[in-house]
Short mmCIF file of C-alpha atoms in Angstrom, two decimals:
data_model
loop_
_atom_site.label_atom_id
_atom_site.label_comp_id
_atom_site.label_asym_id
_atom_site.label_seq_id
_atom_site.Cartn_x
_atom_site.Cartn_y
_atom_site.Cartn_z
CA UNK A 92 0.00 0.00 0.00
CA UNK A 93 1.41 3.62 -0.73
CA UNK A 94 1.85 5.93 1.66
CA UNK A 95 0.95 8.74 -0.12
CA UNK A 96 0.31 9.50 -3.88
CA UNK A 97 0.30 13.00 -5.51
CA UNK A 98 -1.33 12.99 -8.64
CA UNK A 99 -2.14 14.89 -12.07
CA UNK A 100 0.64 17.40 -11.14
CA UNK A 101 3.09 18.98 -13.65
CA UNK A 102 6.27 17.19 -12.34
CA UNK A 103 9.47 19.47 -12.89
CA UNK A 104 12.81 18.10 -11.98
CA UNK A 105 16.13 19.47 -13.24
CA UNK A 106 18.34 16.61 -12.48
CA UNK A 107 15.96 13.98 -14.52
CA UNK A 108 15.55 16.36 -17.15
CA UNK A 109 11.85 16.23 -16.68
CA UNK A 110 8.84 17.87 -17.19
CA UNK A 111 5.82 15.96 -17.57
CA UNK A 112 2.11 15.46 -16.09
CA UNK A 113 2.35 12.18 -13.79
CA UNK A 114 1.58 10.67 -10.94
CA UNK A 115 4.31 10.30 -7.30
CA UNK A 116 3.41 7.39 -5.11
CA UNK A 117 5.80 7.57 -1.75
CA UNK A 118 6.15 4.39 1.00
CA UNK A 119 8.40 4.40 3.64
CA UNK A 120 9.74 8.52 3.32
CA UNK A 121 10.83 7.46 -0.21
CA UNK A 122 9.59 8.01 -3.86
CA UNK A 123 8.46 4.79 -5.12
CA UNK A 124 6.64 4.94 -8.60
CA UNK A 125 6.46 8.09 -10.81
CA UNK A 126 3.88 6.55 -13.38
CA UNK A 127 1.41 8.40 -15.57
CA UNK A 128 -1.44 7.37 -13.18
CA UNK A 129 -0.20 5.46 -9.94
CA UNK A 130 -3.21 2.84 -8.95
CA UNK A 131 -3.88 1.05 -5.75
CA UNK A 132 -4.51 1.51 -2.32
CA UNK A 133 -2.97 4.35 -0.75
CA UNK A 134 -3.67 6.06 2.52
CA UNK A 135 -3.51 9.49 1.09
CA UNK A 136 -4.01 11.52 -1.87
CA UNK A 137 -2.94 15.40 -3.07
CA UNK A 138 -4.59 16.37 -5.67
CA UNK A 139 -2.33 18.43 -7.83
CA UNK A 140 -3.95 19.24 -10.39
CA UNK A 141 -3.55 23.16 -11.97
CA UNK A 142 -0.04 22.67 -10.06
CA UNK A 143 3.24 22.62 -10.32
CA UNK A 144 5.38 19.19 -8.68
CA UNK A 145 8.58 20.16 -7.78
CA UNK A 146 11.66 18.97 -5.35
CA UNK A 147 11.25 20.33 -1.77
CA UNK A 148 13.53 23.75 -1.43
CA UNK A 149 16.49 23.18 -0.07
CA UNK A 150 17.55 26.79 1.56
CA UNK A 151 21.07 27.41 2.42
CA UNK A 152 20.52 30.58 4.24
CA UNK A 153 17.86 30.70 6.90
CA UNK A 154 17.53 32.04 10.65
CA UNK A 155 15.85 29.78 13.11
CA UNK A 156 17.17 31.36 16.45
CA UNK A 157 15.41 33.07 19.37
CA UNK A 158 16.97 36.06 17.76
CA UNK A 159 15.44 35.89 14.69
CA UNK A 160 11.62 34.79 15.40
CA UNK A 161 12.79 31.05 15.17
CA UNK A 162 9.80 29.39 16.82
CA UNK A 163 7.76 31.00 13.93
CA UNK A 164 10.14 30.04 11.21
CA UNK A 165 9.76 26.35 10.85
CA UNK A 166 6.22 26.83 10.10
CA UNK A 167 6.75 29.81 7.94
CA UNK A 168 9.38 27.79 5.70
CA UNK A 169 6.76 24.70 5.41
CA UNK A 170 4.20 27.17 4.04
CA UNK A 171 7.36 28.30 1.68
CA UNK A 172 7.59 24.89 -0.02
CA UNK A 173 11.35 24.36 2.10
CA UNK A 174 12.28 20.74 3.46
CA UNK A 175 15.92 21.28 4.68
CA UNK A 176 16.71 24.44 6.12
CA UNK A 177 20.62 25.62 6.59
CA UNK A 178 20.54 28.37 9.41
CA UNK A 179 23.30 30.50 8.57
CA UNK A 180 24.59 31.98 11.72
CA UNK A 181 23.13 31.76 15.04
CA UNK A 182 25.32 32.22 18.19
CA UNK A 183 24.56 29.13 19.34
CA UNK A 184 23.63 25.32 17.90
CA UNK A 185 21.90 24.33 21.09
CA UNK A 186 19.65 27.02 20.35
CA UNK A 187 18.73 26.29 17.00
CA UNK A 188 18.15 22.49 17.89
CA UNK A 189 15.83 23.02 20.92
CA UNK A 190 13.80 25.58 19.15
CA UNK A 191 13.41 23.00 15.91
CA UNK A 192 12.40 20.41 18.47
CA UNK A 193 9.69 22.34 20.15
CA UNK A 194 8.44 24.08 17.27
CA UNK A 195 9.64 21.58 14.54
CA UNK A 196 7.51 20.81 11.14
CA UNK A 197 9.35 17.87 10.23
CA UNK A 198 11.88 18.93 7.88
CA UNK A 199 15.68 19.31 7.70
CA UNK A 200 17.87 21.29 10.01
CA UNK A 201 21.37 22.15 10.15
CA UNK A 202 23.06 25.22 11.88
CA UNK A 203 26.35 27.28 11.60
CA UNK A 204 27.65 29.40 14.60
CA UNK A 205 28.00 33.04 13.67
CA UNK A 206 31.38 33.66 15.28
CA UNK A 207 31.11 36.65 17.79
CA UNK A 208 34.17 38.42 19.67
CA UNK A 209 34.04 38.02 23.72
CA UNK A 210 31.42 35.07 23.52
CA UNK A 211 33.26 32.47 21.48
CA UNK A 212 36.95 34.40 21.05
CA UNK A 213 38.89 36.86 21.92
CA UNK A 214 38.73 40.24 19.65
CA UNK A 215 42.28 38.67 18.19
CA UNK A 216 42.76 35.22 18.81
CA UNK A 217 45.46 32.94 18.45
CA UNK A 218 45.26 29.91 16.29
CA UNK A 219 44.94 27.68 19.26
CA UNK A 220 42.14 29.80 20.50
CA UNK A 221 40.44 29.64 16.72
CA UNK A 222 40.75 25.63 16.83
CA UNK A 223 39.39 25.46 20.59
CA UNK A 224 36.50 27.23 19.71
CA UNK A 225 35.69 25.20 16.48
CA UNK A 226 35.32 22.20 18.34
CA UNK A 227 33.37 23.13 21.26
CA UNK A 228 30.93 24.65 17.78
CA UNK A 229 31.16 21.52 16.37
CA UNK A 230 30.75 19.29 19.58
CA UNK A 231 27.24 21.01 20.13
CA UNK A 232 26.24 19.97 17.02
CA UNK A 233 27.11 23.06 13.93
CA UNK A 234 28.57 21.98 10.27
CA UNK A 235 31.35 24.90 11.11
CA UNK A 236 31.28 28.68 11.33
CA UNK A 237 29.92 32.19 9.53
CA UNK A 238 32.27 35.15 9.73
CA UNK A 239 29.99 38.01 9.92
CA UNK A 240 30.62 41.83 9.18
CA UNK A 241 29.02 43.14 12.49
CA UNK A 242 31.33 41.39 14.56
CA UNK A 243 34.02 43.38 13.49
CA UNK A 244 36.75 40.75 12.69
CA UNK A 245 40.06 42.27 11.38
CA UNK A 246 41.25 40.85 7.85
CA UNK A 247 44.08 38.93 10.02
CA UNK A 248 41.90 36.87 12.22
CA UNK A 249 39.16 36.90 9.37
CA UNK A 250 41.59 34.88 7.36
CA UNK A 251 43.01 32.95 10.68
CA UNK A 252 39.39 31.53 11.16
CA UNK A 253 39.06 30.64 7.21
CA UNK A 254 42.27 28.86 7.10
CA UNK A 255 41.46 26.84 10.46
CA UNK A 256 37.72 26.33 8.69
CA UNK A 257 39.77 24.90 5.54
CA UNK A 258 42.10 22.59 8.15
CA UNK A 259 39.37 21.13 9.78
CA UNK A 260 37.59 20.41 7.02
CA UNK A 261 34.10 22.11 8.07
CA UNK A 262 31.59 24.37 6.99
CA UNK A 263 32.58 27.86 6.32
CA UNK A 264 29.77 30.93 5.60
CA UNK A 265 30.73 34.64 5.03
CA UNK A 266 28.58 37.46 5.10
CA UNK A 267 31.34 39.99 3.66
CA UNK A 268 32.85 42.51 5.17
CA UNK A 269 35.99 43.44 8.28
CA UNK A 270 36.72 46.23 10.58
CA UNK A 271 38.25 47.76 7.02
CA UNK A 272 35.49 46.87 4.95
CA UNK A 273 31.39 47.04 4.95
CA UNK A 274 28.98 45.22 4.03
CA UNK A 275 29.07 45.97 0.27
CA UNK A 276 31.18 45.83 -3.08
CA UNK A 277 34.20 46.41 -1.22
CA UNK A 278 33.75 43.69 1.71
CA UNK A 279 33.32 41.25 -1.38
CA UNK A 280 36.50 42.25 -2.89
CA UNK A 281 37.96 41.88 0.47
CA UNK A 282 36.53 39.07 1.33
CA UNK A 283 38.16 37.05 -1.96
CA UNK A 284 41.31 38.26 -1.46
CA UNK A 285 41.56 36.77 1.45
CA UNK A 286 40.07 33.67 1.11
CA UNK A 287 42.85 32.95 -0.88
CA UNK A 288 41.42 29.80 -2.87
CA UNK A 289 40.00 28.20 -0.02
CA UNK A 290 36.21 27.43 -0.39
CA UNK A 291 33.41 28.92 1.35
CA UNK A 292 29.48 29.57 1.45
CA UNK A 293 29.55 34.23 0.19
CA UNK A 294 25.97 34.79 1.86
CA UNK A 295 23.36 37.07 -0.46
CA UNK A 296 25.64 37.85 -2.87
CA UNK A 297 22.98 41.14 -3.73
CA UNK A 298 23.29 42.57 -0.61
CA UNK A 299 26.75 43.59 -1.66
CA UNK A 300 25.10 45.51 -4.79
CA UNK A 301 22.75 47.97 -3.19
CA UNK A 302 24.43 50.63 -4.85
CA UNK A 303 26.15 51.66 -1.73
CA UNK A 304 29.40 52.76 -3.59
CA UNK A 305 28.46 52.46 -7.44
CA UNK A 306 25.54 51.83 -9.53
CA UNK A 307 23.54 48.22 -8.40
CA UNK A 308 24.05 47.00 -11.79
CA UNK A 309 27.46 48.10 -11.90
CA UNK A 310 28.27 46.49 -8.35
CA UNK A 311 26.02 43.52 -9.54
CA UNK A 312 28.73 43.33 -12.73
CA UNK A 313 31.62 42.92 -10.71
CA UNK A 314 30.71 40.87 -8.27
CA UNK A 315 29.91 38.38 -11.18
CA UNK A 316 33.23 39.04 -12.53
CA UNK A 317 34.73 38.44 -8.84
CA UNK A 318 32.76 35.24 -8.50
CA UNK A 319 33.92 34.00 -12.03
CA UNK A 320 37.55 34.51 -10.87
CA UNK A 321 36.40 32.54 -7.66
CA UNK A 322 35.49 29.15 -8.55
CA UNK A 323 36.18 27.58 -5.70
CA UNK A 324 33.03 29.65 -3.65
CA UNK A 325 29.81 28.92 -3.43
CA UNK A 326 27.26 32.13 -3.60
CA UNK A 327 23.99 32.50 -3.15
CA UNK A 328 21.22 35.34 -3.18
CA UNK A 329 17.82 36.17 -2.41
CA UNK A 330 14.92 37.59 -4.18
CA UNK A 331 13.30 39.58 -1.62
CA UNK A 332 13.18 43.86 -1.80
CA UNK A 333 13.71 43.54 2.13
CA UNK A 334 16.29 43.11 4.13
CA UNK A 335 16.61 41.75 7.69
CA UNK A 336 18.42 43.45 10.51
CA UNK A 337 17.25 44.69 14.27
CA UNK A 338 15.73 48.01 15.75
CA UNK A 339 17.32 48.10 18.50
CA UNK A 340 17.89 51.65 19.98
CA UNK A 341 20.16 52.93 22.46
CA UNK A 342 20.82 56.76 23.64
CA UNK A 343 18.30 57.76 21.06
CA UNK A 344 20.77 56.18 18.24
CA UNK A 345 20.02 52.66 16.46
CA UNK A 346 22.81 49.87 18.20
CA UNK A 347 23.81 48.85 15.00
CA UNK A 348 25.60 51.96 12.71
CA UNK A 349 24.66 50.06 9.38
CA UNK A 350 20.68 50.92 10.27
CA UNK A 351 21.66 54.42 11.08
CA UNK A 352 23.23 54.56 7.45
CA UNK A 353 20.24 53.23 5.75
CA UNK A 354 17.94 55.09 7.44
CA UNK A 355 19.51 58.17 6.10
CA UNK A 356 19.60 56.63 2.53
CA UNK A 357 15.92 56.50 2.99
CA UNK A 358 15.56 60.27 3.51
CA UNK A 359 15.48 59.63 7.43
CA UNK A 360 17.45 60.87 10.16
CA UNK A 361 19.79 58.01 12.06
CA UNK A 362 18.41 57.95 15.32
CA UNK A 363 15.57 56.76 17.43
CA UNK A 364 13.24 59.43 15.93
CA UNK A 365 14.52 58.65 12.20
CA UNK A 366 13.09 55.11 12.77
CA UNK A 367 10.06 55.91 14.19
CA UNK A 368 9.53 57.85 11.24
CA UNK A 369 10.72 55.61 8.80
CA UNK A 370 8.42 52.55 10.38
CA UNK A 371 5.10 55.26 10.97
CA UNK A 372 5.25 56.24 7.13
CA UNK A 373 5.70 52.97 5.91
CA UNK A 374 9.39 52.36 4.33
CA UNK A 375 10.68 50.40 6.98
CA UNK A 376 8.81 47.50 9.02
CA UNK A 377 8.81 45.39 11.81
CA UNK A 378 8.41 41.95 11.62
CA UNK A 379 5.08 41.12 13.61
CA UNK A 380 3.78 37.73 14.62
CA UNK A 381 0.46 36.90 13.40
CA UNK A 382 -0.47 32.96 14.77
CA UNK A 383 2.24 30.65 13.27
CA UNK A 384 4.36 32.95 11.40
CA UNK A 385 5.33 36.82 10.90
CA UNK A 386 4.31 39.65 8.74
CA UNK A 387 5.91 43.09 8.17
CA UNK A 388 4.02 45.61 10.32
CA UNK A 389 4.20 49.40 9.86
CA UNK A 390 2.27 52.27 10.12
CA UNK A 391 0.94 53.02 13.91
CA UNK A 392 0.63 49.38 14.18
CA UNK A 393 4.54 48.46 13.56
CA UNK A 394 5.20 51.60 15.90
CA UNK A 395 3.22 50.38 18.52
CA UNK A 396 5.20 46.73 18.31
CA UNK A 397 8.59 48.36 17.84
CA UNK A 398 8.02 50.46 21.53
CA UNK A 399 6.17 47.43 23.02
CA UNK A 400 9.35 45.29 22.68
CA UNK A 401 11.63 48.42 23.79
CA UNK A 402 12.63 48.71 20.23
CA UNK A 403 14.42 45.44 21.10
CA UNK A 404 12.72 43.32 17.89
CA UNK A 405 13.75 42.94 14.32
CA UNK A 406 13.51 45.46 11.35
CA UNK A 407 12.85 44.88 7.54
CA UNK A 408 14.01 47.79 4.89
CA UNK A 409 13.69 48.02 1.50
CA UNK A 410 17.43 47.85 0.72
CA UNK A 411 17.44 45.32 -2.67
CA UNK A 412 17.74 46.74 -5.80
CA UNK A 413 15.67 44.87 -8.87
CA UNK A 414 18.41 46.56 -10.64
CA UNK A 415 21.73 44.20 -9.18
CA UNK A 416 18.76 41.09 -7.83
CA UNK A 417 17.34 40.18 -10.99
CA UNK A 418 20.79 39.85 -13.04
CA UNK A 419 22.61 38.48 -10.30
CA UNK A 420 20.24 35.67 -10.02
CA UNK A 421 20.23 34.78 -13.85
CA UNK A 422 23.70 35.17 -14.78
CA UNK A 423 25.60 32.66 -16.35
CA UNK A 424 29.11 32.12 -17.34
CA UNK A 425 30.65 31.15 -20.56
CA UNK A 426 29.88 27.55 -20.06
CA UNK A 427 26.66 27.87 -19.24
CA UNK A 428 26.71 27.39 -15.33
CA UNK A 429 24.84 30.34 -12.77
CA UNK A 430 27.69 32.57 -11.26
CA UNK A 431 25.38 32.79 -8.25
CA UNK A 432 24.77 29.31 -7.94
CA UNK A 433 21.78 29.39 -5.73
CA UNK A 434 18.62 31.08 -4.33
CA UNK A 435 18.32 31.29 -0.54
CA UNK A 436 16.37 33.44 1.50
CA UNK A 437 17.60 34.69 3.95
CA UNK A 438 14.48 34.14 5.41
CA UNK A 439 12.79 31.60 8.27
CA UNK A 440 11.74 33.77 10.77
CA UNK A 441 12.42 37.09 8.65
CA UNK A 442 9.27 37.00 6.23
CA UNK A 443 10.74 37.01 3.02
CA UNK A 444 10.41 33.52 2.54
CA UNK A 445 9.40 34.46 -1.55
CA UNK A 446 11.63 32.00 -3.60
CA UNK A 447 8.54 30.47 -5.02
CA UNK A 448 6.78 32.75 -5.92
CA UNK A 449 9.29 35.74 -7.02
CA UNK A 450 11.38 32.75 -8.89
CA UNK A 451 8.21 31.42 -11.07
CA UNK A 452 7.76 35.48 -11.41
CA UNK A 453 11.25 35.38 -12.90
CA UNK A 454 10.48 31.95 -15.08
CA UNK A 455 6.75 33.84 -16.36
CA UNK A 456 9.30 36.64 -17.38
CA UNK A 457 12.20 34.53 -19.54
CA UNK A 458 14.36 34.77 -16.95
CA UNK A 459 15.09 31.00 -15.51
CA UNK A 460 13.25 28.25 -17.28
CA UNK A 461 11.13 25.82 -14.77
CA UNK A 462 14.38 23.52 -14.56
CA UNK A 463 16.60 26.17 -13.74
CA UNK A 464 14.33 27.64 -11.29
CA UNK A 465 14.18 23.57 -9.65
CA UNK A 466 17.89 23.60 -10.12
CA UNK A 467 18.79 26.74 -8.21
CA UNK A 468 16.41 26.16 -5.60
CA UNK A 469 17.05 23.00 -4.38
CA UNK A 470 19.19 20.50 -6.50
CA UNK A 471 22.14 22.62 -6.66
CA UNK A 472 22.00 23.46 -2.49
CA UNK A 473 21.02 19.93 -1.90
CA UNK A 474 25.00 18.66 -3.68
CA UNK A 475 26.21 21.76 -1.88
CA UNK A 476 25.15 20.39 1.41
CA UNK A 477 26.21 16.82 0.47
CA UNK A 478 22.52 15.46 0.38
CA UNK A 479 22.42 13.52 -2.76
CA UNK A 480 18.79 12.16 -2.30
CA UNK A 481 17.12 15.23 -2.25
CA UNK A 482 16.99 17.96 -4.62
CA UNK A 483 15.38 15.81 -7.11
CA UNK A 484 12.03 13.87 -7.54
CA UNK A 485 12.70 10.24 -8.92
CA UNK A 486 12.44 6.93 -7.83
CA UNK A 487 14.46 6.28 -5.09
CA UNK A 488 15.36 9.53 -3.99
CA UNK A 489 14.14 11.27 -0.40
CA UNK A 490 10.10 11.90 -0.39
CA UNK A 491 10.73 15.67 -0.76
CA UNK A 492 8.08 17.99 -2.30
CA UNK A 493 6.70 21.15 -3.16
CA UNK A 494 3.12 21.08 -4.29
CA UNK A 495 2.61 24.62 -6.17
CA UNK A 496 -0.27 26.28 -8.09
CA UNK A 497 0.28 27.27 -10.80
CA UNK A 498 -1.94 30.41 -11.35
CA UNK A 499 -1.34 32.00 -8.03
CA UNK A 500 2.83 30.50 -8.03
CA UNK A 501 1.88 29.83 -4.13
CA UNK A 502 2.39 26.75 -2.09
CA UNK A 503 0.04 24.10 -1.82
CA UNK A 504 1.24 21.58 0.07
CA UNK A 505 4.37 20.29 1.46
CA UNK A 506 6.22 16.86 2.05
CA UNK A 507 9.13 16.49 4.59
CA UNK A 508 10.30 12.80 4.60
CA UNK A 509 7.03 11.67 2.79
CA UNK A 510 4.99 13.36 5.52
CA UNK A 511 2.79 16.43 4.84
CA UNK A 512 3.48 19.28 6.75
CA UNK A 513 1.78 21.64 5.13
CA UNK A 514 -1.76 21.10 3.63
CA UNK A 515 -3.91 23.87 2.21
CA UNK A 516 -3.25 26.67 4.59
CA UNK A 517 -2.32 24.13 7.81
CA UNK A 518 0.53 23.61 9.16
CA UNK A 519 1.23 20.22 10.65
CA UNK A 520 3.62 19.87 13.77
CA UNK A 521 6.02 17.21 13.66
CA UNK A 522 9.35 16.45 14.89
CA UNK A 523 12.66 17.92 12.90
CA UNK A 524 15.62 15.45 11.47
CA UNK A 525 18.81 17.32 12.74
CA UNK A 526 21.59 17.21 10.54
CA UNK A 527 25.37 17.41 12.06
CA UNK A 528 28.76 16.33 11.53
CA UNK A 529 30.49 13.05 12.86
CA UNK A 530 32.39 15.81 15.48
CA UNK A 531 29.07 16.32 17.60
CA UNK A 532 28.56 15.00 20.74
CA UNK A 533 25.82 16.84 21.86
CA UNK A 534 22.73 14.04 23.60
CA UNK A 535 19.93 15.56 21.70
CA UNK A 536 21.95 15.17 18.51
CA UNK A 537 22.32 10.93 18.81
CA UNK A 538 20.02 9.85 16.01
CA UNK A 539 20.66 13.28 13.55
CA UNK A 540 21.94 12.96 10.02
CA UNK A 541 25.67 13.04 10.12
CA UNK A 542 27.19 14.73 6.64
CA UNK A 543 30.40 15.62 6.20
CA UNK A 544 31.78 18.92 4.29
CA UNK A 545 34.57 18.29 3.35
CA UNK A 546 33.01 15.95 1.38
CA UNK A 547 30.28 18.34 0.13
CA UNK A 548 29.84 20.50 -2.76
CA UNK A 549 31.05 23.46 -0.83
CA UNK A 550 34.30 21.96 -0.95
CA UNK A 551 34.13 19.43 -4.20
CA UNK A 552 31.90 21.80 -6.38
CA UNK A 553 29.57 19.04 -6.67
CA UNK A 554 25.94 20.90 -7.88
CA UNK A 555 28.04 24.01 -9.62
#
């Protein structure tokens, strides 16, 4: 008896080279039968008809922390279509892990630690410090590390925690940028110079072409041209207009400088009152939980929630450029692969979870094809992470899916494992598989996935 069959969809899979109406009978968490009409008893049935069939999302840049409204964000990525989630720099694994096991929706989870000065290492730390701190990360459970801009790393112990990534063999994320360097053209430049050849995961590769220091299609030009000279990186970017960052105000000033800055490219003043504005008249927002998941809130409403939390909540601007997104995402080098080799969302709890429907936007407009768009958004991320039965629908592989209308390019249904967790506007609770690395020795990580990168497409190219 099947498990579950999902039939008269419009099955799209890059890695099969297919695109066809049929039928997908799943047993056991596993595809089974792709027929043109799968018969016999089955204990379930999606109808998919007017819809789209596609591999699960795989999403190599999420946040699932307290910080980042992670109790919402399993739910929210379920209603996205996403069955493994990466989340790309929390301060801590064990946080991550407990959240996805009280909140979980059944689907993938793996976590890198955001490395941040005086809670993991020093503000310049030796190389013995770098390794001790990599495997206490990796003993509670994280593929590796993120170096992030707004921790303020010097290029020296930027590139002392990249080589020790590269040593050790684990998972290495950058969201560009130094003490020298922002968060923009510049911190990319930076940021491949002194990588030096060694590989990593460059974060939303558009949020470096804003058009902070040239034109966004100009910045959006050479960082293709930097990732093209860069082989050995993996970059992704996101389709969403916002951005995701925190309100957080102290002495009348925002905590973080980079919100001050963009409130002023908004036509605000930096400070307390500047965002107040900004949020009251409508350009920036404030993410806002409504039942399961979040919604941008401004207006008097988003003011109200900003000064209820003591400004202490998150904030969503409308930083990205269509100008640098849109090419960035489509580009291709002379041999025909993507120079930004996948779509992430930077999403989870931040709501900008669009990659469905703002990549079928792209594929109604000539931009991606349908197998691009499948290849991009989850095959691709799926070799990157070293998951070789997902990313693709065919017999065999991992009971992954994405159930998506066609007309309205929104999510149907969902299926983690071969399990729906998402139905027709309900989200069904079910326990998380954890994925770590053979280094963890964490008790709530004994029966998680172990993967190894090293092994991965981050480091092979596997997917690129």
């Amino acid at each position: 008896m099947h498990d579950l069959v999902i039939k008269n969809g419009r099955l799209v899979d890059f890695a099969g080279d297919t695109d066809r109406f049929a039928d997908v009978a799943v047993e056991a968490g596993r595809i089974t039968a792709i027929e043109d009409s799968v018969t016999g008893p089955t204990r379930s049935v999606i109808d998919a008809d007017g819809c789209y069939v596609l591999p699960g999302l795989v999403d190599l840049h999420v946040h699932l922390d307290s910080g980042f409204g992670g109790d919402a964000g399993h739910a929210m990525l379920a209603r996205a279509g996403v069955t493994t989630a990466l989340d790309l720099g929390t301060p801590s694994a064990a946080d991550v892990f407990e959240l996805a096991e009280r909140y979980g929706t059944g689907l993938n989870i793996a976590c890198v630690v955001r490395l941040v000065p005086g809670l993991h290492l020093s503000a310049s730390p030796s190389r013995g410090d770098i390794r001790g701190a990599f495997e206490k990360i990796l003993a509670d459970g994280a593929l590796g590390v993120k170096i992030h801009v707004d921790s303020g790393w010097s290029v020296e112990s930027a590139a002392a925690i990249a080589e020790t990534a590269h040593e050790l063999g684990v998972w290495l994320a950058v969201h560009c940028g130094t003490s020298s360097a922002g968060s923009n053209i510049e911190g990319l430049r930076q940021t491949v110079e002194y990588l030096d050849g060694r590989p990593a995961q460059i974060a939303h590769v558009n949020s470096y072409c804003r058009g902070d220091l040239a034109a966004p299609e100009d910045e959006a030009r050479e960082a293709v041209q930097l990732l093209r000279g860069s082989p050995h990186l993996f970059a992704e970017s996101y389709l969403a207009e916002i951005n995701g960052n925190i309100a957080d105000c102290a002495d009348g000033l925002p905590t973080v400088p980079r919100v001050a800055e963009w409130l002023v490219q908004g036509g605000y003043p930096g400070t307390q009152d500047g965002m107040r504005a900004a949020i009251l008249e409508g350009w920036a927002a404030i993410p806002h939980r409504d039942g399961d998941h979040t919604v941008p809130l401004s207006g008097p409403a988003g003011v109200r929630a900003w000064e209820e939390a003591g400004t202490h909540i998150g904030l969503c601007l409308p930083l990205n450029p269509a100008a640098s997104r849109v090419p960035l995402v489509a580009s291709k080098n002379g041999k025909g692969a993507f120079d930004v080799a996948a779509i992430a969302t930077d999403g989870g709890g931040i709501p900008r979870n669009v990659t469905v429907h703002s990549g079928l936007s792209l594929v109604e407009l000539g931009a991606l094809s349908l197998k691009e768009f499948v290849q991009k958004s989850s095959w691709t991320p799926a070799r990157t992470l070293g998951l070789r039965n997902k990313g693709t629908i065919a017999v065999g592989a991992d009971a992954d899916v994405a159930v998506v209308d066609r007309a309205s390019k929104s999510v149907v249904s969902t299926v983690a494992a071969g399990e729906v967790v998402f139905h027709r506007g309900t989200v069904i609770p079910r326990r998380p598989r954890l994925l770590t690395t053979a280094r963890a020795t964490a008790d709530p990580l004994a029966d998680a996935l172990r993967i190894d990168p090293a092994e991965s497409g981050l480091y092979t190219g596997a997917g690129r």
